[in-house]
Each structure stands twice: as structure tokens, then as C-alpha cells.
């Protein structure tokens, strides 16, 4: 009898790439909030979501993860990863939500946890400026004038880079954010004749609990999205940049809301 | 209207991590054929397969891939990857087949193509000796006495290493092999209360076409599988090593056979 | 006229792998202080240093670096790296110092900066637990009971792993440390007949300035050094572990002291 | 008594990053021969070389290496690497030679072997199309019409990409090539006041022996060199592309010729 929340499923069930939830996360987020072309944003909406605004955001996050009592952070190659998430604002039942067109991580475990939540994850390389607690020319301050950078690359091409200059604390998170995030869970068929009839195709809403936030720093931002020979990411390039943010967050995931079967 | 065989699904459908089949592959394979403990092999069989023999094999493969006319190999970071596949022999309807308990690749695109076929893929680092066409102390010959090595690592721990010494040509492939390979397609649920009720859980048989093989070299082999703090791979360590092999293969995949819904 | 502190030297001098000093660093250090076999420690001393004690330490550090005004941390793939440093205690002119038998980094720029200082750098993979400022099962606290791990791998084999449990603040740094660090600068000859007559072979003492330290946390530690087929690192494995430490440091390097030409 | 051709130098001398020569190499080379702006080429010449022509070449090579009897290729993470080499033609004593302004490898051992020879190596990511011996849409043929690609990236930015289409066999290697290659060995000082007075600064000529070449395929080529925020590589971008090549080579290195001390 094979056991495990994900493959590989094994006799003892210890070898799953992702163990069963709850999944606990802590991360430092660097965010650029911006507006893209309305037509581009509208063209990315899945069935069930309506156009709401041209608002987008890109989140660069360094994460650490553990299960309850698992202390996976003690073997950090098992626990740490970097992530770049693009979000667009959308409408659902007359209220705004967020939808993710593109996301990259640099480890396999978050990739497969992400697929279970409907994140369209690929493997990419994300770098984010760190803040150290000592004054040095080698680190920005987490405070007025502190400058933080980030970059994203995919298969040896740089896709995006950003710089955020902190100005002041704020109470408001960037928009769009993860408070009401809607994804599409998708798992394809390979049987001939069914390549366009996925086995799983569902509109879902993310759930998280025990969300905690540090003070939120806000400021100015620059963001460049580079052309790419086949990725359509540059269609979502910024027409107007509204703000940059930096904050720490922690949360737990062990549930999901099924909104609609799209098959 | 979003398009694409896999996520990310986009307006033009050019950005899917894996484009729609057919998928064409060419690869150099280094193989160690061995026997593990009967009880260990039997413990790994999914519902629908029966115990057949203690025979196992590990395949270390350097692959190059392209779609029909896509020539992805011209941008080789998009096309090349290394793979380590463990196979165990099993019985299905009174005849032998092969089943894959563990597999590692070093790129995201083969990971997601693999999930569609039921391969339990994780990201790992595989290295395989290359053969060059000139005589040199830096390369083995593809012929009697030629020695080839391989290694597999996962999250900064070496899992396995092998050396094969070629002796003679043979007509027979290693056993088990890919001729009748059976996988389990698995996609989990995250909705609370359903963590043990996967959305997809199917016994499937792989299909490939236009399979081509180079001359097959056979010889002696050594294989070490290392202990690991949580992976159960070492339960499949060799009790007896029967042979080593090296050959090149090419094949095309665009179909799959559903054997049984396991839900 | 080609310019640059290191190769590649170019017309504008902007392309050197390492720009000219000053080099400013900030880093988080996780340290295990231990004793190895006396004979092993003594066998690693270069000419000019005498045996002092069996004391050793391994430092796992996540660094960020910038030149004066360069703000390289805004393009962090240029600025960040991880490092594992082994130090042994030695005697020089009747007083203790530290000497580095092995060190690994994960980027090329610190490798070449290190060669200029006599660090015997190789490329390796270091992972270190991060601390986040929010309470979460995904992060240790920087305080009593906080547990931090680290690992080092080299060419797909794990070389060392450690866990430190913080207990209390201390005023004292680990011993050995970087306060009086002595290296050997070495640059080989390739001209036939001179392979054992290096072009540069010097005993040097490191200099740093503007050193800053955060509060220093001290506690218990575990450290495993694994066997390796050709690296002699395991000769320095711990016979007794004395303490673990965690702290942040910042410093600037732009000078070096030549102690003795060893040619 | 510490031993070893390079650091780390150890009691048994088994741990040097690069063991003592001879070093034996076998590699598959994909080459684009082109002309850059005369002024750009001239500006890259070190003291001792004169301007000769605008001819340049970029070599993308997958290498495997071993010492005499070392069989390092059996543990291939120790032996294999990818390399991108830019060469410009120069004059020395009234005859043409080649000089290397930029070179990237993806392992530490070839980096340090390269420094001993004066190659200005950095760590970069090189990908090169492979040829398999079976007909497949996943591989080019080594023959008329066969198309091979390559790419180079450095710190998450793509620097160059190329495609070569084979047309016919030739007897002539690309120009410039390695037959008369001149490098600058350089090792900096860090002692204050000596940052511009390197400890080693020598014009050297490479020596290799037992050079073997496969049949040489020649054809058409495309080459793009991308802009970069600080690397000056794009100054050497192609004004005219003359040919592309593919061949295998093997050689042994254990000597070097000192031409001139540049200090």
C-alpha cells in the first residue's frame, strides 16, 4: 500500500516531494505595483473572472517553509526557495480579486505544492537584495532611502528586474495581493484525442490562515520586463508604476475553495 | 480565451511550460541492471500490479527533445536535460511490465511532461560520462573496455553512483525497460477533508512510437545507493548486479493508455 | 591600454571579475566551534605557523557585498553569495592566530577576490537557515531555543552539516575567528620543470577595517563531516564540539600584510 | 608539509582543486568566425601584441577532462564542463596569433587550471546542441543541413547566442584558433598602495601536445551578442560573419612558454 500526499508515493510515505499540509511559510517580499495595458490584462483572464482594472503587481519573495513540527528549515536546501509572482486584478461576483498569469520558483517542492493550488509554476532564478542589521555600504536600511533590487531569469534569459526605494510606512498592502487570490488548477490528458480536454480544470480560490505581517514599507519603484522569444510575459509590461513595497509575511495553507469546474 | 497544453495558459498559447505533443526525444542511456530484495520490490507495487521478480534497473540518460518542426534543440537550455530513472519489474495480467518508483530530471519542462505521463519526477542532478570520437585519456571508447560512470544527487546529497565497463554488443535491452512501462498518474486535492482523495489517480501504460535503437553495448557494472534521511530509495539497493549497458535511443510520445481508475 | 584589478582586463576597465578594493561586506554567520585531532590540525599548518591547539571552527555565512558607492546589492546576483569556511587555530610569533585549510563559495567574484587574499576557495553549495521577524513554524527565533541548520556540498556530495541551538547572548566570538587570520597566497607555474615552484607563495595576514558586530548568540551545536573519496576534509572531523554561535558582521577590506615569502 | 599543485594544499596533496599536469581534454566545438570593428579589436590588445586583423571567433565547447590514469570522467561532475571562448586575431613578431579577451566556464576546476594558463575565466552558463547517432526530430545530423545552436549567460543575463548550419567538410580550422594562442597571466596584489602592481603579469604562449582533430564541418552562422550593463563584451559584436564550424578535438597540456614579463 503506497502512501504520500504527492508522488513519489512509497511504502512508508516519507518520500513524497510535498508532504501533506499544513504548510507553514515565512517570507520577505519586495513588490512593484503597476498598471499594464487594459487589453493585455483583459486577455489573460480565465473563464469565470471578469475585467476589473489594469492593476498588476510583481512579488519577489525569499521563502522558508516547514510542516507542523517538521523543522524542515534545519536542512535548508529542503525548505528555502525564491519566487517571483505576477498578479493581475480581476473581478469575481462583483468584487475584486487577484489572478496569477506567471510564477517562477527555484525548487521542486514548492513547484508541486503550487500545482495543487493552481499556481502555474515554472523553474526560474530570482534574486532579491537582503537587509542586514548593521550599517554597511553592503546593505540597504529597512527605512527611508533604503534601496532594494530584484531580478528574475528563466532558462538563461533575464525576464524582469526591479528597484524599490523605501520612503515611509503604510498600513495598506499592494493591490493586487493574496487576500482574495483566484487560480486555475490544471492537469492535462495525454491520451490521443484528449490533449485539449484536461483531467483537471478548475477555478479555485486560495485559503490561508494565521496570516501575519510585519510593518509595511512603501516607496518609489522601477520595473523592466524584457522581451522574450516565446514567453508572452512582456505583454504585461508596465505602462505606469504606482509604488514599491517591502514587508515580511507568514501564513499557513491547508485548504482551498473550489469555485467552478471549467471542463 | 487562454490556450496551452499546460500552465501557464496564455492568450497566444506560446508560453506553456510543455507544448502539446508530439514530443520527440533522443538520448544516450547508461544502465545498471540488478536485483533488489524481493520484499522491497513487492512493497513498491501500486494497486493493479502484482509481484513478478526482484529485477530492477537504473537508467542514467542525457536527453535532447523537440516538438515536430520546433527545433527546440537550437536553444538547448530549452531542450536538453539529464534524467535518472529507477524501474522495477512487475506483473500485469500475467505478463511482465515495468514500474517506476523514483525518477529525477534537471529541468522543469520534462518534469511537467512527465507528470502528464505519470512519472513521479523530482528535480535532481545527474552526471554521465561522455564518449568522444577521438582517442584520448579524457574519454572512454564505445567498445570493449570502455568505462562509463554516472551519479545522481538530490538537494545536495549524492543518492547513487555507478560505473559500467563495456564488454560486447548484445541484441537484448536491459530488463526491466520501457517496452511495457506502467505508471500512476496522480494529482492531489487541497480542499480540507480531501487530502487523501486525489483528483487524478490512474494506472496508465506508456505509449511511444518510432522507437530507434543504436547498437547495444553490455558489460560489468557497479552500483552504490546511499542512505538518505527521509527518501526510502535505499530500500531498493542492489543485492546482486547482473549487467551494465550503454546505448542510444530515439522515440516519439503523443499518446497514453488508461488502464484503470484507482480512485 | 587594458585596465582592471583582475582579469578580464578591458579597454574601459569595467569588466573585471573583481573591481578594485575597497570591498564592503555584510553577513549572517552560523558557527560551530570544535576540537579536531591534534595530529590532524598540526599536519595542516603551512611553513611559518606553529601548532597551538586542537581548536577549529566552521563558519557558514550568507554574504552581501558592494564597492564604495557601487550598490552592487541592487543587482543581487552580482553581490550575494554563500560561504563555508573552516579555520584551525595556529601559533605565530608566540601568539594565536587562525589559518584556513578549506573554504567554499558559490560565486566567481568572491572566488577571485579570495585568491587575492590567499583563501583556498573552491565552488560549493552552502545552505543556512534564515530567521524571519514574525513568529511562525517556518522560522526559528533569534533567541533562546532558536535552532539553525547549515549544509555544505561540493560536486554533488554533502561534505558537512550542522545544527546550532541558541541559548544566551555572549560577548566573545568563537575561537578561532578572523581577528588574526593568516592565509597563504599561491599562484602556480605551468612552465615545464616549474610545476612545483609557484610564481606566488606567500604567508599573509588579513586586514579588515570598520568591523561591526551584532549581538552574539551562543548555544549547543552538532556537526557532521562526511567522508569523501579524495578530499581530506574528514581528517578535521570533530572530536569534541564546544559551542555554536550566530551573529551578523560587517567589514571592509582593502589591504593585506605580507608576512613572509615562502618560495 | 602541505602538498598540491593548487590550493587547497593539504597533508596528502589529494585535495588540490586542480591536480598537477598533464591535463588531457576531449571536446566538441561549435564555432562562429566573424569580424568585429577594427578599433574595438585593437583596443583589446595587451602590451606585446600588435593589431593584425578584425578577425574574431567564439568557441562554444563541451569538454571532458582527466589526468594521466586518473579516469576523472568516471565521476563526471569532476571532469565535465562547458566553455565559451572569445578569440581575437593579433600580431606577435610579425606573424598572426590569437588572444582571448573573454572566456566563461561552469566549474571551478577548469577556472583555476585556466588562471595558471592566463585565461581570464569567469563562471558562466554555456549550452550547446548535441548530436545523437540516430535519426530523430530531436537531433541535428553531423552533415549537410545539420543545425546546431549555443548560448552563453552570465549572472542571469544572456550574453550571446549562435546558430550554425553545416554545409561541407573542410581541412581548415577557424581563424583565430588555438594553434598560436597568447594569454596574459595576471595575479593581483592587495597590499595597500600596490593594487595596480600585480604580483604576476606575464605575456605567455600556450603549449599543447598530442592534438587530434575529427573531420571539420563548415557552414553558415548567425551570432548575436547582447548589450550588458557593465561587461564590455558587446564592443566585440560581429560586423560580418564569415562562417560556422563544428568539430571534435583532443589535446594534452603540461607546459607553457613565457614570452615577456609585463610588470
PDB file of N, CA and C in Angstrom, chain B residues 55-135:
ATOM      1  N   UNK B  55      13.843  -8.101 -10.129  1.00  0.00           N
ATOM      2  CA  UNK B  55      14.662  -7.373 -11.103  1.00  0.00           C
ATOM      3  C   UNK B  55      14.369  -5.867 -11.085  1.00  0.00           C
ATOM      4  N   UNK B  56      15.436  -5.093 -11.083  1.00  0.00           N
ATOM      5  CA  UNK B  56      15.377  -3.631 -11.119  1.00  0.00           C
ATOM      6  C   UNK B  56      16.387  -3.139 -12.147  1.00  0.00           C
ATOM      7  N   UNK B  57      16.280  -1.879 -12.502  1.00  0.00           N
ATOM      8  CA  UNK B  57      17.320  -1.245 -13.321  1.00  0.00           C
ATOM      9  C   UNK B  57      17.309   0.243 -13.025  1.00  0.00           C
ATOM     10  N   UNK B  58      18.496   0.847 -13.137  1.00  0.00           N
ATOM     11  CA  UNK B  58      18.580   2.303 -13.060  1.00  0.00           C
ATOM     12  C   UNK B  58      19.147   2.803 -14.380  1.00  0.00           C
ATOM     13  N   UNK B  59      18.440   3.777 -14.979  1.00  0.00           N
ATOM     14  CA  UNK B  59      18.823   4.379 -16.254  1.00  0.00           C
ATOM     15  C   UNK B  59      19.304   5.802 -15.993  1.00  0.00           C
ATOM     16  N   UNK B  60      20.533   6.094 -16.411  1.00  0.00           N
ATOM     17  CA  UNK B  60      21.049   7.467 -16.407  1.00  0.00           C
ATOM     18  C   UNK B  60      21.052   7.930 -17.868  1.00  0.00           C
ATOM     19  N   UNK B  61      20.332   9.000 -18.182  1.00  0.00           N
ATOM     20  CA  UNK B  61      20.128   9.366 -19.591  1.00  0.00           C
ATOM     21  C   UNK B  61      20.385  10.848 -19.810  1.00  0.00           C
ATOM     22  N   UNK B  62      21.150  11.182 -20.867  1.00  0.00           N
ATOM     23  CA  UNK B  62      21.214  12.587 -21.309  1.00  0.00           C
ATOM     24  C   UNK B  62      20.322  12.716 -22.528  1.00  0.00           C
ATOM     25  N   UNK B  63      19.295  13.555 -22.408  1.00  0.00           N
ATOM     26  CA  UNK B  63      18.253  13.693 -23.411  1.00  0.00           C
ATOM     27  C   UNK B  63      18.349  15.013 -24.162  1.00  0.00           C
ATOM     28  N   UNK B  64      17.847  15.000 -25.389  1.00  0.00           N
ATOM     29  CA  UNK B  64      17.558  16.220 -26.130  1.00  0.00           C
ATOM     30  C   UNK B  64      16.164  16.037 -26.712  1.00  0.00           C
ATOM     31  N   UNK B  65      15.372  17.093 -26.725  1.00  0.00           N
ATOM     32  CA  UNK B  65      13.944  16.986 -27.049  1.00  0.00           C
ATOM     33  C   UNK B  65      13.545  18.079 -28.027  1.00  0.00           C
ATOM     34  N   UNK B  66      12.563  17.787 -28.868  1.00  0.00           N
ATOM     35  CA  UNK B  66      11.960  18.829 -29.718  1.00  0.00           C
ATOM     36  C   UNK B  66      10.549  18.413 -30.106  1.00  0.00           C
ATOM     37  N   UNK B  67       9.699  19.408 -30.339  1.00  0.00           N
ATOM     38  CA  UNK B  67       8.393  19.143 -30.938  1.00  0.00           C
ATOM     39  C   UNK B  67       8.583  18.990 -32.454  1.00  0.00           C
ATOM     40  N   UNK B  68       7.547  18.559 -33.146  1.00  0.00           N
ATOM     41  CA  UNK B  68       7.620  18.440 -34.607  1.00  0.00           C
ATOM     42  C   UNK B  68       7.897  19.814 -35.207  1.00  0.00           C
ATOM     43  N   UNK B  69       9.026  19.956 -35.872  1.00  0.00           N
ATOM     44  CA  UNK B  69       9.348  21.224 -36.524  1.00  0.00           C
ATOM     45  C   UNK B  69       9.770  22.324 -35.573  1.00  0.00           C
ATOM     46  N   UNK B  70       9.776  22.077 -34.279  1.00  0.00           N
ATOM     47  CA  UNK B  70      10.085  23.137 -33.316  1.00  0.00           C
ATOM     48  C   UNK B  70      11.571  23.421 -33.187  1.00  0.00           C
ATOM     49  N   UNK B  71      12.401  22.446 -33.498  1.00  0.00           N
ATOM     50  CA  UNK B  71      13.865  22.613 -33.419  1.00  0.00           C
ATOM     51  C   UNK B  71      14.293  23.252 -32.087  1.00  0.00           C
ATOM     52  N   UNK B  72      13.610  22.885 -30.998  1.00  0.00           N
ATOM     53  CA  UNK B  72      13.982  23.460 -29.698  1.00  0.00           C
ATOM     54  C   UNK B  72      15.451  23.219 -29.376  1.00  0.00           C
ATOM     55  N   UNK B  73      16.082  22.228 -30.009  1.00  0.00           N
ATOM     56  CA  UNK B  73      17.494  21.953 -29.695  1.00  0.00           C
ATOM     57  C   UNK B  73      18.413  23.076 -30.143  1.00  0.00           C
ATOM     58  N   UNK B  74      17.916  24.037 -30.946  1.00  0.00           N
ATOM     59  CA  UNK B  74      18.751  25.185 -31.333  1.00  0.00           C
ATOM     60  C   UNK B  74      18.901  26.189 -30.177  1.00  0.00           C
ATOM     61  N   UNK B  75      18.007  26.133 -29.196  1.00  0.00           N
ATOM     62  CA  UNK B  75      18.124  26.926 -27.957  1.00  0.00           C
ATOM     63  C   UNK B  75      18.215  25.886 -26.846  1.00  0.00           C
ATOM     64  N   UNK B  76      19.398  25.257 -26.700  1.00  0.00           N
ATOM     65  CA  UNK B  76      19.455  23.979 -25.989  1.00  0.00           C
ATOM     66  C   UNK B  76      19.092  24.032 -24.507  1.00  0.00           C
ATOM     67  N   UNK B  77      19.109  25.205 -23.862  1.00  0.00           N
ATOM     68  CA  UNK B  77      18.658  25.239 -22.462  1.00  0.00           C
ATOM     69  C   UNK B  77      17.170  24.909 -22.383  1.00  0.00           C
ATOM     70  N   UNK B  78      16.502  24.972 -23.516  1.00  0.00           N
ATOM     71  CA  UNK B  78      15.073  24.663 -23.603  1.00  0.00           C
ATOM     72  C   UNK B  78      14.825  23.198 -23.909  1.00  0.00           C
ATOM     73  N   UNK B  79      15.864  22.481 -24.319  1.00  0.00           N
ATOM     74  CA  UNK B  79      15.678  21.177 -24.956  1.00  0.00           C
ATOM     75  C   UNK B  79      16.416  20.048 -24.247  1.00  0.00           C
ATOM     76  N   UNK B  80      17.517  20.359 -23.599  1.00  0.00           N
ATOM     77  CA  UNK B  80      18.364  19.302 -23.029  1.00  0.00           C
ATOM     78  C   UNK B  80      18.071  19.093 -21.551  1.00  0.00           C
ATOM     79  N   UNK B  81      18.203  17.854 -21.119  1.00  0.00           N
ATOM     80  CA  UNK B  81      18.126  17.580 -19.687  1.00  0.00           C
ATOM     81  C   UNK B  81      18.750  16.224 -19.409  1.00  0.00           C
ATOM     82  N   UNK B  82      19.046  15.998 -18.137  1.00  0.00           N
ATOM     83  CA  UNK B  82      19.563  14.721 -17.659  1.00  0.00           C
ATOM     84  C   UNK B  82      18.503  14.072 -16.784  1.00  0.00           C
ATOM     85  N   UNK B  83      18.472  12.756 -16.788  1.00  0.00           N
ATOM     86  CA  UNK B  83      17.421  12.035 -16.075  1.00  0.00           C
ATOM     87  C   UNK B  83      18.006  10.777 -15.454  1.00  0.00           C
ATOM     88  N   UNK B  84      17.565  10.446 -14.233  1.00  0.00           N
ATOM     89  CA  UNK B  84      17.845   9.142 -13.626  1.00  0.00           C
ATOM     90  C   UNK B  84      16.509   8.476 -13.327  1.00  0.00           C
ATOM     91  N   UNK B  85      16.334   7.276 -13.860  1.00  0.00           N
ATOM     92  CA  UNK B  85      15.072   6.546 -13.717  1.00  0.00           C
ATOM     93  C   UNK B  85      15.343   5.203 -13.048  1.00  0.00           C
ATOM     94  N   UNK B  86      14.641   4.917 -11.960  1.00  0.00           N
ATOM     95  CA  UNK B  86      14.646   3.580 -11.379  1.00  0.00           C
ATOM     96  C   UNK B  86      13.401   2.836 -11.868  1.00  0.00           C
ATOM     97  N   UNK B  87      13.591   1.611 -12.337  1.00  0.00           N
ATOM     98  CA  UNK B  87      12.471   0.760 -12.750  1.00  0.00           C
ATOM     99  C   UNK B  87      12.520  -0.528 -11.945  1.00  0.00           C
ATOM    100  N   UNK B  88      11.329  -1.048 -11.589  1.00  0.00           N
ATOM    101  CA  UNK B  88      11.241  -2.392 -11.018  1.00  0.00           C
ATOM    102  C   UNK B  88      10.343  -3.219 -11.929  1.00  0.00           C
ATOM    103  N   UNK B  89      10.598  -4.528 -11.972  1.00  0.00           N
ATOM    104  CA  UNK B  89       9.747  -5.386 -12.790  1.00  0.00           C
ATOM    105  C   UNK B  89       8.472  -5.697 -12.008  1.00  0.00           C
ATOM    106  N   UNK B  90       7.346  -5.803 -12.713  1.00  0.00           N
ATOM    107  CA  UNK B  90       6.058  -6.101 -12.078  1.00  0.00           C
ATOM    108  C   UNK B  90       5.253  -6.955 -13.039  1.00  0.00           C
ATOM    109  N   UNK B  91       4.139  -7.485 -12.549  1.00  0.00           N
ATOM    110  CA  UNK B  91       3.266  -8.281 -13.400  1.00  0.00           C
ATOM    111  C   UNK B  91       1.943  -7.574 -13.619  1.00  0.00           C
ATOM    112  N   UNK B  92       1.438  -7.667 -14.848  1.00  0.00           N
ATOM    113  CA  UNK B  92       0.141  -7.073 -15.197  1.00  0.00           C
ATOM    114  C   UNK B  92      -0.569  -8.059 -16.114  1.00  0.00           C
ATOM    115  N   UNK B  93      -1.708  -8.570 -15.669  1.00  0.00           N
ATOM    116  CA  UNK B  93      -2.482  -9.517 -16.486  1.00  0.00           C
ATOM    117  C   UNK B  93      -1.609 -10.698 -16.927  1.00  0.00           C
ATOM    118  N   UNK B  94      -0.758 -11.175 -16.011  1.00  0.00           N
ATOM    119  CA  UNK B  94       0.006 -12.387 -16.297  1.00  0.00           C
ATOM    120  C   UNK B  94       1.217 -12.217 -17.184  1.00  0.00           C
ATOM    121  N   UNK B  95       1.630 -10.993 -17.398  1.00  0.00           N
ATOM    122  CA  UNK B  95       2.838 -10.768 -18.201  1.00  0.00           C
ATOM    123  C   UNK B  95       3.669  -9.683 -17.530  1.00  0.00           C
ATOM    124  N   UNK B  96       4.987  -9.664 -17.756  1.00  0.00           N
ATOM    125  CA  UNK B  96       5.815  -8.677 -17.069  1.00  0.00           C
ATOM    126  C   UNK B  96       5.661  -7.280 -17.668  1.00  0.00           C
ATOM    127  N   UNK B  97       5.830  -6.305 -16.804  1.00  0.00           N
ATOM    128  CA  UNK B  97       5.897  -4.910 -17.231  1.00  0.00           C
ATOM    129  C   UNK B  97       6.921  -4.229 -16.328  1.00  0.00           C
ATOM    130  N   UNK B  98       7.104  -2.930 -16.480  1.00  0.00           N
ATOM    131  CA  UNK B  98       7.998  -2.208 -15.579  1.00  0.00           C
ATOM    132  C   UNK B  98       7.216  -1.095 -14.900  1.00  0.00           C
ATOM    133  N   UNK B  99       7.670  -0.735 -13.677  1.00  0.00           N
ATOM    134  CA  UNK B  99       7.024   0.324 -12.904  1.00  0.00           C
ATOM    135  C   UNK B  99       8.132   1.206 -12.323  1.00  0.00           C
ATOM    136  N   UNK B 100       7.889   2.511 -12.301  1.00  0.00           N
ATOM    137  CA  UNK B 100       8.917   3.473 -11.868  1.00  0.00           C
ATOM    138  C   UNK B 100       8.627   3.988 -10.464  1.00  0.00           C
ATOM    139  N   UNK B 101       9.432   3.611  -9.471  1.00  0.00           N
ATOM    140  CA  UNK B 101       9.234   4.154  -8.122  1.00  0.00           C
ATOM    141  C   UNK B 101       9.836   5.548  -7.920  1.00  0.00           C
ATOM    142  N   UNK B 102      10.942   5.849  -8.647  1.00  0.00           N
ATOM    143  CA  UNK B 102      11.651   7.117  -8.450  1.00  0.00           C
ATOM    144  C   UNK B 102      12.249   7.575  -9.769  1.00  0.00           C
ATOM    145  N   UNK B 103      12.241   8.881  -9.993  1.00  0.00           N
ATOM    146  CA  UNK B 103      12.832   9.462 -11.203  1.00  0.00           C
ATOM    147  C   UNK B 103      13.208  10.905 -10.913  1.00  0.00           C
ATOM    148  N   UNK B 104      14.353  11.325 -11.447  1.00  0.00           N
ATOM    149  CA  UNK B 104      14.816  12.706 -11.270  1.00  0.00           C
ATOM    150  C   UNK B 104      15.202  13.309 -12.625  1.00  0.00           C
ATOM    151  N   UNK B 105      14.844  14.560 -12.839  1.00  0.00           N
ATOM    152  CA  UNK B 105      15.295  15.333 -14.008  1.00  0.00           C
ATOM    153  C   UNK B 105      15.890  16.650 -13.520  1.00  0.00           C
ATOM    154  N   UNK B 106      16.545  17.394 -14.422  1.00  0.00           N
ATOM    155  CA  UNK B 106      17.162  18.657 -14.004  1.00  0.00           C
ATOM    156  C   UNK B 106      16.582  19.876 -14.719  1.00  0.00           C
ATOM    157  N   UNK B 107      15.358  19.749 -15.221  1.00  0.00           N
ATOM    158  CA  UNK B 107      14.682  20.875 -15.862  1.00  0.00           C
ATOM    159  C   UNK B 107      13.189  20.795 -15.562  1.00  0.00           C
ATOM    160  N   UNK B 108      12.513  21.933 -15.698  1.00  0.00           N
ATOM    161  CA  UNK B 108      11.090  21.972 -15.383  1.00  0.00           C
ATOM    162  C   UNK B 108      10.214  21.410 -16.506  1.00  0.00           C
ATOM    163  N   UNK B 109      10.587  21.627 -17.754  1.00  0.00           N
ATOM    164  CA  UNK B 109       9.725  21.172 -18.853  1.00  0.00           C
ATOM    165  C   UNK B 109       9.582  19.645 -18.840  1.00  0.00           C
ATOM    166  N   UNK B 110      10.649  18.869 -18.727  1.00  0.00           N
ATOM    167  CA  UNK B 110      10.442  17.419 -18.633  1.00  0.00           C
ATOM    168  C   UNK B 110       9.711  17.012 -17.357  1.00  0.00           C
ATOM    169  N   UNK B 111       9.785  17.825 -16.326  1.00  0.00           N
ATOM    170  CA  UNK B 111       9.056  17.497 -15.100  1.00  0.00           C
ATOM    171  C   UNK B 111       7.552  17.503 -15.381  1.00  0.00           C
ATOM    172  N   UNK B 112       7.083  18.547 -16.056  1.00  0.00           N
ATOM    173  CA  UNK B 112       5.643  18.670 -16.267  1.00  0.00           C
ATOM    174  C   UNK B 112       5.168  17.723 -17.378  1.00  0.00           C
ATOM    175  N   UNK B 113       6.000  17.506 -18.396  1.00  0.00           N
ATOM    176  CA  UNK B 113       5.645  16.469 -19.382  1.00  0.00           C
ATOM    177  C   UNK B 113       5.550  15.122 -18.684  1.00  0.00           C
ATOM    178  N   UNK B 114       6.470  14.884 -17.743  1.00  0.00           N
ATOM    179  CA  UNK B 114       6.466  13.626 -17.012  1.00  0.00           C
ATOM    180  C   UNK B 114       5.214  13.441 -16.167  1.00  0.00           C
ATOM    181  N   UNK B 115       4.766  14.493 -15.488  1.00  0.00           N
ATOM    182  CA  UNK B 115       3.558  14.366 -14.668  1.00  0.00           C
ATOM    183  C   UNK B 115       2.380  13.911 -15.537  1.00  0.00           C
ATOM    184  N   UNK B 116       2.299  14.428 -16.766  1.00  0.00           N
ATOM    185  CA  UNK B 116       1.192  14.037 -17.654  1.00  0.00           C
ATOM    186  C   UNK B 116       1.229  12.549 -17.970  1.00  0.00           C
ATOM    187  N   UNK B 117       2.428  11.949 -17.891  1.00  0.00           N
ATOM    188  CA  UNK B 117       2.590  10.518 -18.178  1.00  0.00           C
ATOM    189  C   UNK B 117       2.603   9.668 -16.910  1.00  0.00           C
ATOM    190  N   UNK B 118       2.517  10.297 -15.747  1.00  0.00           N
ATOM    191  CA  UNK B 118       2.546   9.547 -14.500  1.00  0.00           C
ATOM    192  C   UNK B 118       3.929   9.296 -13.928  1.00  0.00           C
ATOM    193  N   UNK B 119       4.976   9.882 -14.509  1.00  0.00           N
ATOM    194  CA  UNK B 119       6.309   9.736 -13.912  1.00  0.00           C
ATOM    195  C   UNK B 119       6.373  10.546 -12.614  1.00  0.00           C
ATOM    196  N   UNK B 120       6.868   9.960 -11.511  1.00  0.00           N
ATOM    197  CA  UNK B 120       6.922  10.676 -10.221  1.00  0.00           C
ATOM    198  C   UNK B 120       8.156  11.550 -10.114  1.00  0.00           C
ATOM    199  N   UNK B 121       8.251  12.558 -10.984  1.00  0.00           N
ATOM    200  CA  UNK B 121       9.508  13.288 -11.154  1.00  0.00           C
ATOM    201  C   UNK B 121       9.797  14.268 -10.031  1.00  0.00           C
ATOM    202  N   UNK B 122      11.079  14.323  -9.688  1.00  0.00           N
ATOM    203  CA  UNK B 122      11.640  15.329  -8.800  1.00  0.00           C
ATOM    204  C   UNK B 122      12.837  15.955  -9.536  1.00  0.00           C
ATOM    205  N   UNK B 123      13.308  17.092  -9.003  1.00  0.00           N
ATOM    206  CA  UNK B 123      14.486  17.734  -9.593  1.00  0.00           C
ATOM    207  C   UNK B 123      15.734  17.173  -8.922  1.00  0.00           C
ATOM    208  N   UNK B 124      16.641  16.624  -9.707  1.00  0.00           N
ATOM    209  CA  UNK B 124      17.901  16.106  -9.199  1.00  0.00           C
ATOM    210  C   UNK B 124      18.997  16.351 -10.205  1.00  0.00           C
ATOM    211  N   UNK B 125      20.208  16.114  -9.791  1.00  0.00           N
ATOM    212  CA  UNK B 125      21.383  16.385 -10.616  1.00  0.00           C
ATOM    213  C   UNK B 125      22.003  15.063 -11.069  1.00  0.00           C
ATOM    214  N   UNK B 126      21.978  14.806 -12.373  1.00  0.00           N
ATOM    215  CA  UNK B 126      22.534  13.580 -12.945  1.00  0.00           C
ATOM    216  C   UNK B 126      23.732  13.923 -13.812  1.00  0.00           C
ATOM    217  N   UNK B 127      24.833  13.227 -13.623  1.00  0.00           N
ATOM    218  CA  UNK B 127      26.036  13.382 -14.454  1.00  0.00           C
ATOM    219  C   UNK B 127      26.357  12.031 -15.096  1.00  0.00           C
ATOM    220  N   UNK B 128      26.743  12.038 -16.366  1.00  0.00           N
ATOM    221  CA  UNK B 128      27.008  10.806 -17.113  1.00  0.00           C
ATOM    222  C   UNK B 128      28.262  11.013 -17.959  1.00  0.00           C
ATOM    223  N   UNK B 129      29.183  10.063 -17.927  1.00  0.00           N
ATOM    224  CA  UNK B 129      30.384  10.134 -18.763  1.00  0.00           C
ATOM    225  C   UNK B 129      29.999  10.280 -20.230  1.00  0.00           C
ATOM    226  N   UNK B 130      30.702  11.169 -20.937  1.00  0.00           N
ATOM    227  CA  UNK B 130      30.502  11.330 -22.377  1.00  0.00           C
ATOM    228  C   UNK B 130      31.568  10.548 -23.134  1.00  0.00           C
ATOM    229  N   UNK B 131      31.213  10.135 -24.345  1.00  0.00           N
ATOM    230  CA  UNK B 131      32.183   9.490 -25.233  1.00  0.00           C
ATOM    231  C   UNK B 131      32.470  10.430 -26.390  1.00  0.00           C
ATOM    232  N   UNK B 132      33.750  10.669 -26.645  1.00  0.00           N
ATOM    233  CA  UNK B 132      34.157  11.497 -27.778  1.00  0.00           C
ATOM    234  C   UNK B 132      34.757  10.608 -28.849  1.00  0.00           C
ATOM    235  N   UNK B 133      34.735  11.077 -30.071  1.00  0.00           N
ATOM    236  CA  UNK B 133      35.094  10.225 -31.206  1.00  0.00           C
ATOM    237  C   UNK B 133      36.596  10.112 -31.433  1.00  0.00           C
ATOM    238  N   UNK B 134      37.399  10.801 -30.611  1.00  0.00           N
ATOM    239  CA  UNK B 134      38.856  10.774 -30.778  1.00  0.00           C
ATOM    240  C   UNK B 134      39.489   9.986 -29.631  1.00  0.00           C
ATOM    241  N   UNK B 135      40.599   9.311 -29.876  1.00  0.00           N
ATOM    242  CA  UNK B 135      41.269   8.623 -28.768  1.00  0.00           C
ATOM    243  C   UNK B 135      41.914   9.646 -27.831  1.00  0.00           C
TER     244      UNK B 135
END
